[in-house]
Short mmCIF file of C-alpha atoms in Angstrom, two decimals:
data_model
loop_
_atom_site.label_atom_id
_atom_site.label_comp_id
_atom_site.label_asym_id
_atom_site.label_seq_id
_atom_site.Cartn_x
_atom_site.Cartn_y
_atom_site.Cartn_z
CA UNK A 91 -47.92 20.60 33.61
CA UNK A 92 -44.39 21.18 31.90
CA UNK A 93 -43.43 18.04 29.93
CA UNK A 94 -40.49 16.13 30.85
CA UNK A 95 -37.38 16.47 28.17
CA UNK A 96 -36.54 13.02 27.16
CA UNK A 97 -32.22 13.76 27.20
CA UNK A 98 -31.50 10.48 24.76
CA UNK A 99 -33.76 12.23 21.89
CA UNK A 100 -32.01 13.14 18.77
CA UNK A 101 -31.75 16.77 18.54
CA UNK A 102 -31.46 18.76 14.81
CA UNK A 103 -29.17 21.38 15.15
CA UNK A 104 -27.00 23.03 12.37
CA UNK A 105 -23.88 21.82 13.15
CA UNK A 106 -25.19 18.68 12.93
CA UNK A 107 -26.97 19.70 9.43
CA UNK A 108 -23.69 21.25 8.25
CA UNK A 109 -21.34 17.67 9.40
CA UNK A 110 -24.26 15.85 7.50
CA UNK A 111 -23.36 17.94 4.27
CA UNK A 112 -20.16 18.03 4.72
CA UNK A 113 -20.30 13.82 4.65
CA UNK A 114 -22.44 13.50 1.75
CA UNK A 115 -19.84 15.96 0.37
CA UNK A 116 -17.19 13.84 0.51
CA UNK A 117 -18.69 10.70 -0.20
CA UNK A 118 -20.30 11.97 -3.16
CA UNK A 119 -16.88 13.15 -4.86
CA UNK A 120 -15.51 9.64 -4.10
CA UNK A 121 -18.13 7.76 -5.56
CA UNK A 122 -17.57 10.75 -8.81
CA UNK A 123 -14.07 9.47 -9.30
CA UNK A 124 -15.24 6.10 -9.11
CA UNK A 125 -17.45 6.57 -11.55
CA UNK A 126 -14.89 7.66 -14.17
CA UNK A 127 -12.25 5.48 -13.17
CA UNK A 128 -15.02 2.74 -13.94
CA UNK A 129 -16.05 4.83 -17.52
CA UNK A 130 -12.90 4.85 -18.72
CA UNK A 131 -11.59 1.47 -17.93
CA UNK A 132 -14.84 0.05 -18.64
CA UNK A 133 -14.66 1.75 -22.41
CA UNK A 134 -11.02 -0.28 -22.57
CA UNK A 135 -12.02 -3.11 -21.38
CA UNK A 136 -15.05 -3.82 -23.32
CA UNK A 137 -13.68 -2.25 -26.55
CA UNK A 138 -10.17 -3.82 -26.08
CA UNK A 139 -11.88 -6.76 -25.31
CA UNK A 140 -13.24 -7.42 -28.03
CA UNK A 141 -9.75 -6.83 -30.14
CA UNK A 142 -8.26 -9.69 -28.10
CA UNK A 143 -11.52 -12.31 -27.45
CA UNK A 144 -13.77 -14.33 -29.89
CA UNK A 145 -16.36 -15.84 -29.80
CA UNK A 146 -15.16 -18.83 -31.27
CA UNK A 147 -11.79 -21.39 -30.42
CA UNK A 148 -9.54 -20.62 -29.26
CA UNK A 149 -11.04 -17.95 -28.03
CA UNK A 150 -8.05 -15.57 -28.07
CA UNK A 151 -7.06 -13.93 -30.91
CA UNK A 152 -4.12 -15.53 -31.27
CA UNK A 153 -2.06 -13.65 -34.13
CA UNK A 154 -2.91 -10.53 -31.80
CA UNK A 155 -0.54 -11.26 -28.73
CA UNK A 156 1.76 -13.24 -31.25
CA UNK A 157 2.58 -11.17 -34.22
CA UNK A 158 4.89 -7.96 -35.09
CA UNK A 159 2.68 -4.65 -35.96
CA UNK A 160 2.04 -4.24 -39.63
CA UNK A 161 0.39 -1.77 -42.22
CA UNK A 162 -3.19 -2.08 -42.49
CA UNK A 163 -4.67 -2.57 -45.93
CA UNK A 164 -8.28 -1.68 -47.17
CA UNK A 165 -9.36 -2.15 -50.54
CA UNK A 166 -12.13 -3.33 -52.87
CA UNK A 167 -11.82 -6.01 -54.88
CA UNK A 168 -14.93 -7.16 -57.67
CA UNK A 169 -17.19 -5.27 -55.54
CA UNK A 170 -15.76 -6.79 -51.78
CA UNK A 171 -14.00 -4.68 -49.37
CA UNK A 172 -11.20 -6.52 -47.63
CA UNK A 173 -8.76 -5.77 -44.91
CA UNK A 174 -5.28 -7.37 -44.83
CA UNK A 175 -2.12 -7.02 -43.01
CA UNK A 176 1.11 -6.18 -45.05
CA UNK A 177 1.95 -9.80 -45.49
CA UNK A 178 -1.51 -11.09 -46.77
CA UNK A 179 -1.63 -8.40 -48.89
CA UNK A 180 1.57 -9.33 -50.51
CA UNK A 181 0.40 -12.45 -51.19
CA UNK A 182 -3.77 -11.47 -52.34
CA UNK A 183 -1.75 -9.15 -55.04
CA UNK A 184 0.90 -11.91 -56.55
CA UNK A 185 -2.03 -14.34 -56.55
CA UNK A 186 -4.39 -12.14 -58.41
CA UNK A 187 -3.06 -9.63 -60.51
CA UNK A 188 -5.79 -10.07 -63.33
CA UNK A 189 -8.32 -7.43 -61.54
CA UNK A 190 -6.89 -4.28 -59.84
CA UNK A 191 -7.75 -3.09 -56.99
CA UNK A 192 -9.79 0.29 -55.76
CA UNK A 193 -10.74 2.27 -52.96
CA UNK A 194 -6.82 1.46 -51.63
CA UNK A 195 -5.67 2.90 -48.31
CA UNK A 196 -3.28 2.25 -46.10
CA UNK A 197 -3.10 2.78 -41.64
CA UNK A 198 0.31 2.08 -39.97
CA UNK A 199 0.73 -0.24 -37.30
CA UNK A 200 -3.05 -1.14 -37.31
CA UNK A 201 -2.85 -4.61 -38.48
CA UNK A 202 -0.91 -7.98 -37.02
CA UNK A 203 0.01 -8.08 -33.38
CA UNK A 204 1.94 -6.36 -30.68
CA UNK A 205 4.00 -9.27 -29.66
CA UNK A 206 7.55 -7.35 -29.61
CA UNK A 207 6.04 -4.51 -27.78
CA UNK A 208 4.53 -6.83 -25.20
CA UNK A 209 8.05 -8.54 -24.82
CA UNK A 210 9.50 -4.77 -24.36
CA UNK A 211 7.64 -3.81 -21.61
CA UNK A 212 8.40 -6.77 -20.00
CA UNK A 213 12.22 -6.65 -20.03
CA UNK A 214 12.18 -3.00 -18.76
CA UNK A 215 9.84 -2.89 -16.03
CA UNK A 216 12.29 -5.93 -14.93
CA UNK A 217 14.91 -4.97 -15.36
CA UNK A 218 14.69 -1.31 -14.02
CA UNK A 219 12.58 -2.58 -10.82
CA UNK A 220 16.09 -4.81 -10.14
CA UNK A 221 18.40 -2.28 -10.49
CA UNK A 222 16.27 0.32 -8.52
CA UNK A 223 15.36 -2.07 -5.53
CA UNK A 224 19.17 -2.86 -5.58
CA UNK A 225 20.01 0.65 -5.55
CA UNK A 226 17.13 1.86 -3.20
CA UNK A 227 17.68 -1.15 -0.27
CA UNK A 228 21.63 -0.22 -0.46
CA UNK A 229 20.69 3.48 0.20
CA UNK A 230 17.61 3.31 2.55
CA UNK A 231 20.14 0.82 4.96
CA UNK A 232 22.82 3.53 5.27
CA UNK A 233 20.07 6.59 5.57
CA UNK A 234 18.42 4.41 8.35
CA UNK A 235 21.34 2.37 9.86
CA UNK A 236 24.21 3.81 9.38
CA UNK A 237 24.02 6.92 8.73
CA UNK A 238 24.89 10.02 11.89
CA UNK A 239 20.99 11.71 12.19
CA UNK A 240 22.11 15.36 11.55
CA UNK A 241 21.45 18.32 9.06
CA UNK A 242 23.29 17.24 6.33
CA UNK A 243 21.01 13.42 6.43
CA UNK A 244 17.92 15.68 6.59
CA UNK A 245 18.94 17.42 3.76
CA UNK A 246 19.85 14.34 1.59
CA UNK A 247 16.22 12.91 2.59
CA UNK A 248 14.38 16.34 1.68
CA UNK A 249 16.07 16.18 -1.58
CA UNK A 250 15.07 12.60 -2.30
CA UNK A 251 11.48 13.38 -1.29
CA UNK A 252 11.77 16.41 -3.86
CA UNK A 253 13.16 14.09 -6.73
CA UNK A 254 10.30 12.19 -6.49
CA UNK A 255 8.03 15.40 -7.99
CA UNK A 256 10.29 15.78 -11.25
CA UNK A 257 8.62 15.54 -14.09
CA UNK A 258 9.35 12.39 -16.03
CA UNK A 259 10.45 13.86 -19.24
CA UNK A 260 12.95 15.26 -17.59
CA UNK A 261 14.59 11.69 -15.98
CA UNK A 262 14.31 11.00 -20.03
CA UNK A 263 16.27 13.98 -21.01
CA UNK A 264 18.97 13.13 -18.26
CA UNK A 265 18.87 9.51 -19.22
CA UNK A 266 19.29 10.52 -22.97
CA UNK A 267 22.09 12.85 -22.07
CA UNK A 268 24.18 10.67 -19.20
CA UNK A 269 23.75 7.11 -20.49
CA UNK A 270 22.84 7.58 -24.64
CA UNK A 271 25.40 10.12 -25.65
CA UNK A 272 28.09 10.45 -22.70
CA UNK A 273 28.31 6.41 -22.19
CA UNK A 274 27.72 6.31 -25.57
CA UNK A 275 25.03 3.15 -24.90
CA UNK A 276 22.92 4.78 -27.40
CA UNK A 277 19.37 3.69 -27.52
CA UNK A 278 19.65 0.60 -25.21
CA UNK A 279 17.56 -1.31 -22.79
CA UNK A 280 20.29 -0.31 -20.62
CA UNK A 281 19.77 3.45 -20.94
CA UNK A 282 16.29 3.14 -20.43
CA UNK A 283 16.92 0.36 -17.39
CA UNK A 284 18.63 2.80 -15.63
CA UNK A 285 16.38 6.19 -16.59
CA UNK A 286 13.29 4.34 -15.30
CA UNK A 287 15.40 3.04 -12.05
CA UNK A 288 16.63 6.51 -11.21
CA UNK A 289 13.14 7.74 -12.20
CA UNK A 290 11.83 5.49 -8.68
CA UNK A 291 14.18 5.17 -6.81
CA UNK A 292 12.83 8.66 -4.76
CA UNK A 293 10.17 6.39 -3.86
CA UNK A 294 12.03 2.57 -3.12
CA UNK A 295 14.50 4.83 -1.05
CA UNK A 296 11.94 6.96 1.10
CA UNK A 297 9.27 3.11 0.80
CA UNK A 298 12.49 1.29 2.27
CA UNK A 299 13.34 3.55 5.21
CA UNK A 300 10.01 3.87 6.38
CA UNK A 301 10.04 -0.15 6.29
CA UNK A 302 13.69 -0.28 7.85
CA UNK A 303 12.54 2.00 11.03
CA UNK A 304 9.24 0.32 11.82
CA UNK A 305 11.29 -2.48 12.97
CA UNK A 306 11.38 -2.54 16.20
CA UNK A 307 14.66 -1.58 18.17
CA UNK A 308 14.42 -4.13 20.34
CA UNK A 309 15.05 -6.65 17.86
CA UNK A 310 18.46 -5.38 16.59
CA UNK A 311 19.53 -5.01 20.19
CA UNK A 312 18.98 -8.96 20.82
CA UNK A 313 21.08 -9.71 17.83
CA UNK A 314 23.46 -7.51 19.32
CA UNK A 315 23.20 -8.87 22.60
CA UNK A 316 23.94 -12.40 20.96
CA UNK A 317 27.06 -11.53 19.28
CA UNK A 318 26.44 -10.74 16.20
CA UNK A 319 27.94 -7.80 14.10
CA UNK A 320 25.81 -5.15 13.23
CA UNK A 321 25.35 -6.10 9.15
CA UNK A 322 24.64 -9.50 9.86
CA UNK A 323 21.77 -8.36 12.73
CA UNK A 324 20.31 -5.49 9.48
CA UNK A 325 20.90 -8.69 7.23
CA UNK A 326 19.08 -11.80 9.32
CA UNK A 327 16.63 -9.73 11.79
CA UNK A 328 15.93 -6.29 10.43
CA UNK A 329 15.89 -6.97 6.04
CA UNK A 330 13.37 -9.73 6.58
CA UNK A 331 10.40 -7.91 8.68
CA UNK A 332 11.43 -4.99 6.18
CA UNK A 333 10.93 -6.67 3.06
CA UNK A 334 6.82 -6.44 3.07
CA UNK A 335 7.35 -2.32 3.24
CA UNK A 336 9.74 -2.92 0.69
CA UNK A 337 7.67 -4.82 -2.12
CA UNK A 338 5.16 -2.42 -1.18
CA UNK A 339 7.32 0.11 -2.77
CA UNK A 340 8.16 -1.74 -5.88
CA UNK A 341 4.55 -2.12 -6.80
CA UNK A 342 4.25 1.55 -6.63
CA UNK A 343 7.61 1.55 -8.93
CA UNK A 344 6.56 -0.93 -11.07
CA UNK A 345 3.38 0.85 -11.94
CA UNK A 346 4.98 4.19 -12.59
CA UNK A 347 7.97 2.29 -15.05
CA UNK A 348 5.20 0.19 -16.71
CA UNK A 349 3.13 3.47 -17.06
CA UNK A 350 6.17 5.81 -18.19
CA UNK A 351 6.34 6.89 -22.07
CA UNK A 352 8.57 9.84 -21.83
CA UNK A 353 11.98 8.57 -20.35
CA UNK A 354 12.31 5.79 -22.91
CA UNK A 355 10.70 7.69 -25.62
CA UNK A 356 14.64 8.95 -25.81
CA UNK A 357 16.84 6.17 -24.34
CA UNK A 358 15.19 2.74 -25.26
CA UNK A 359 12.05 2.81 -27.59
CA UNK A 360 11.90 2.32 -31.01
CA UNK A 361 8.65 2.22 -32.82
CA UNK A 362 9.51 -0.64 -35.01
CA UNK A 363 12.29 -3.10 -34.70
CA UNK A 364 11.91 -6.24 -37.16
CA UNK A 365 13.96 -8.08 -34.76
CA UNK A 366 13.32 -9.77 -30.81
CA UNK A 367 15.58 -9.00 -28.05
CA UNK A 368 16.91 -12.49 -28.12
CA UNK A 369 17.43 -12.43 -31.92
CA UNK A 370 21.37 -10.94 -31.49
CA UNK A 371 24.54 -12.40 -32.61
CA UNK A 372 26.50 -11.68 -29.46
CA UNK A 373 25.22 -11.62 -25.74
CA UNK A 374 25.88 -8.32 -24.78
CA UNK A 375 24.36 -7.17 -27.95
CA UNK A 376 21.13 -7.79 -25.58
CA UNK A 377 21.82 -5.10 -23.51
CA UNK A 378 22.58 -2.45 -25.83
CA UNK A 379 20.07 -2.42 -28.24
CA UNK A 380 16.28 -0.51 -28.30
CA UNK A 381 13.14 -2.63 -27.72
CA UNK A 382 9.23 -1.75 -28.71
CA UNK A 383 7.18 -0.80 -26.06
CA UNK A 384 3.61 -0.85 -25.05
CA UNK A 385 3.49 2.37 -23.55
CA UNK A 386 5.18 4.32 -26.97
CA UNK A 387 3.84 1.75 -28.93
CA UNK A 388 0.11 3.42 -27.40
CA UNK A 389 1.26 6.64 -27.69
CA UNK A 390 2.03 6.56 -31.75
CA UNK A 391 -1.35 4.52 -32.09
CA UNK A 392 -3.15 7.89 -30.64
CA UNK A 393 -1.08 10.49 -31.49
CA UNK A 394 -0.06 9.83 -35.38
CA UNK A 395 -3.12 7.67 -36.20
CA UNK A 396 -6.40 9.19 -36.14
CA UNK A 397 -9.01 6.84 -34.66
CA UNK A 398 -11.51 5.19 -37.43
CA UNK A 399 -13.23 2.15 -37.72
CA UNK A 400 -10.07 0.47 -39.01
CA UNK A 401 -7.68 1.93 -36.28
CA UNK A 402 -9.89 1.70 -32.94
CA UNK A 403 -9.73 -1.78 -32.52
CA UNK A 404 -5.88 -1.89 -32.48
CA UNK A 405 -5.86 0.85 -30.41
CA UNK A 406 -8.02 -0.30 -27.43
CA UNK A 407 -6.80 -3.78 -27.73
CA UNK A 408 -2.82 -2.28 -27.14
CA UNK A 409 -4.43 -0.52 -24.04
CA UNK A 410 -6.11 -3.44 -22.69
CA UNK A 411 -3.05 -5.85 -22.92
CA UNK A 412 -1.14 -3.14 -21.51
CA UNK A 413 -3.53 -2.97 -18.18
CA UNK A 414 -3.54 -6.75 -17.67
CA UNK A 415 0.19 -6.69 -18.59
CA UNK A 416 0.45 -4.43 -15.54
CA UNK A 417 -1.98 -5.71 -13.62
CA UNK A 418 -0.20 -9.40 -13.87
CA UNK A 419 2.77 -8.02 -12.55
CA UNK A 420 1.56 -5.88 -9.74
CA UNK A 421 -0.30 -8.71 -8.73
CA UNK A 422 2.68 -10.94 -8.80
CA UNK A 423 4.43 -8.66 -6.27
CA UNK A 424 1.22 -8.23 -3.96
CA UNK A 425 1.08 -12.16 -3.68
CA UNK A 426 4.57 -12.26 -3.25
CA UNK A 427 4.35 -9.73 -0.33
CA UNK A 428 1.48 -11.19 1.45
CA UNK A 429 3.64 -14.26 1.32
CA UNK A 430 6.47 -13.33 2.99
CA UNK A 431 3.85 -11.37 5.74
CA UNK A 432 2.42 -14.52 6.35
CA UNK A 433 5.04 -16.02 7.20
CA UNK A 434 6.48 -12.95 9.33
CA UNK A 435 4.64 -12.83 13.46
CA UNK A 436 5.90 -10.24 15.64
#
């Protein structure tokens, strides 16, 4: 007697073998880059950590996130090694001068704080997000609103799209060349404002217009309807259900600026500058003068110093300030954007 198939059985075949691969596949390479995204911020975290957190109050090294960079000194001293910043060293050697000193080296930059560099970043990943959202919004309304769809449109969008592949040392070369020596605002926040802004604006443009068109027609032909001109229905109806799409993009701006060593490695980074932005005789002098900068500031720390026991901690403490640095304000604009969402019901 010939058994009855049961149809609802799970059959093994090899295509269903080969999709089973094929997902394990996949989901094993995500899970890889997981796992190094989570070994190498781990490694900062817990080593920077430790640069920036004690164990006892305040628990914050203070001096850390408050002080300029200074020269690192380690010596020995009747038989005790000590390591002092520039200015306590000044001080140990005019206090003591009856024994010398041995065993005396020096590392740059890997003592005190990183205070100016922290105020830096700060003032150019603001300052360059403003200008290019400015920018950006002004051209993503004409590409999506007022512009005549054609070939020559298409071709100004292609190129935009291809911008955004350019290699960021060359935005710093352009910057160093258009606003350094032909404006002659040498090495200026305002040079490197406007490198890093033209450096996103590929993506705030292309972020915007995408944001602009999902709006639906219908609601700029009520405001129509109603009597209003065109600019005031793209300013009251269409900007506002936009703006979401449009914060979107200046998160992805603001980590690129934030993240971004070349293009103000020649129009607005100095490695040291004894002085704070706000420390200027005149108010425009604000403007047109160079700032410290995490992102250089990390890239001397582990280019020209070689990592040692003396040197590390520096080092991975810069890089974790700079991630929650970053993190802070990404975070500020993802709030800020859910927000405005909320509030937003189509």
């Amino acid at each position: 007697m010939n058994r009855i198939e049961n149809i609802f059985l799970k059959r093994t075949t090899k295509a269903g073998q080969w999709e089973k691969c094929l997902g394990w596949a996949f989901r094993l390479t995500t899970y890889l880059i997981i796992l190094f995204a989570v070994l190498i911020f781990g490694e900062i975290f817990i080593k920077g950590g430790k640069q920036v957190f004690k164990t006892t109050p305040p628990f914050v090294e203070v001096d850390f996130l408050i002080e300029a960079p200074e020269t690192l000194h380690v010596f020995e001293h009747e038989g005790e090694e000590h390591r002092l910043g520039n200015s306590e060293y000044q001080v140990f050697i005019q206090s003591d001068k009856s024994n010398p000193i041995s065993n005396h080296s020096t590392y740059v930059y890997s003592a005190g704080g990183i205070f100016p560099c922290i105020v830096g970043t700060i003032l150019l990943v603001v300052g360059a997000i403003v200008i290019a959202l400015f920018l950006g919004i002004m051209s993503a309304i004409y590409l999506s609103e007022y512009s005549k769809q054609g070939a020559f449109i298409d071709s100004i969008r292609l190129g935009i799209v291809n911008l955004s592949g350019v290699p960021s040392i060359v935005f710093g070369l352009f910057g160093y060349a258009l606003f350094v020596q032909f404006f002659g605002w040498n090495v200026s926040l305002m040079a490197g404002w406007f490198t890093l802004a033209f450096m996103v604006l590929p993506i705030v443009i292309t972020a915007s217009e995408e944001s602009l068109r999902a709006v639906p027609m219908g609601f700029r032909e009520a405001s129509l309807a109603l009597g209003a001109t065109k600019w005031q229905s793209i300013r009251s109806v269409v900007l506002p259900y936009a703006t979401p799409g449009i914060l979107t993009s200046s998160i992805l701006g603001i980590t690129r600026i934030a993240g971004e060593t070349a293009p103000i490695m020649f129009t607005a980074a100095y490695v040291v500058r004894d002085e704070l932005p706000w420390q200027v005789e005149r108010l425009s002098d604000f403007f047109f003068q160079g700032v410290m900068a995490l992102p250089y500031h990390i890239y001397v720390l582990a280019a020209k110093i070689p990592q040692s026991e003396y040197t590390s901690g520096t080092q991975y403490g810069t890089c974790f300030v700079f991630l929650v640095v970053v993190l802070t304000i990404s975070l500020a604009s993802i709030l800020l954007r859910a927000h405005i969402r909320k509030n937003l019901k189509w």
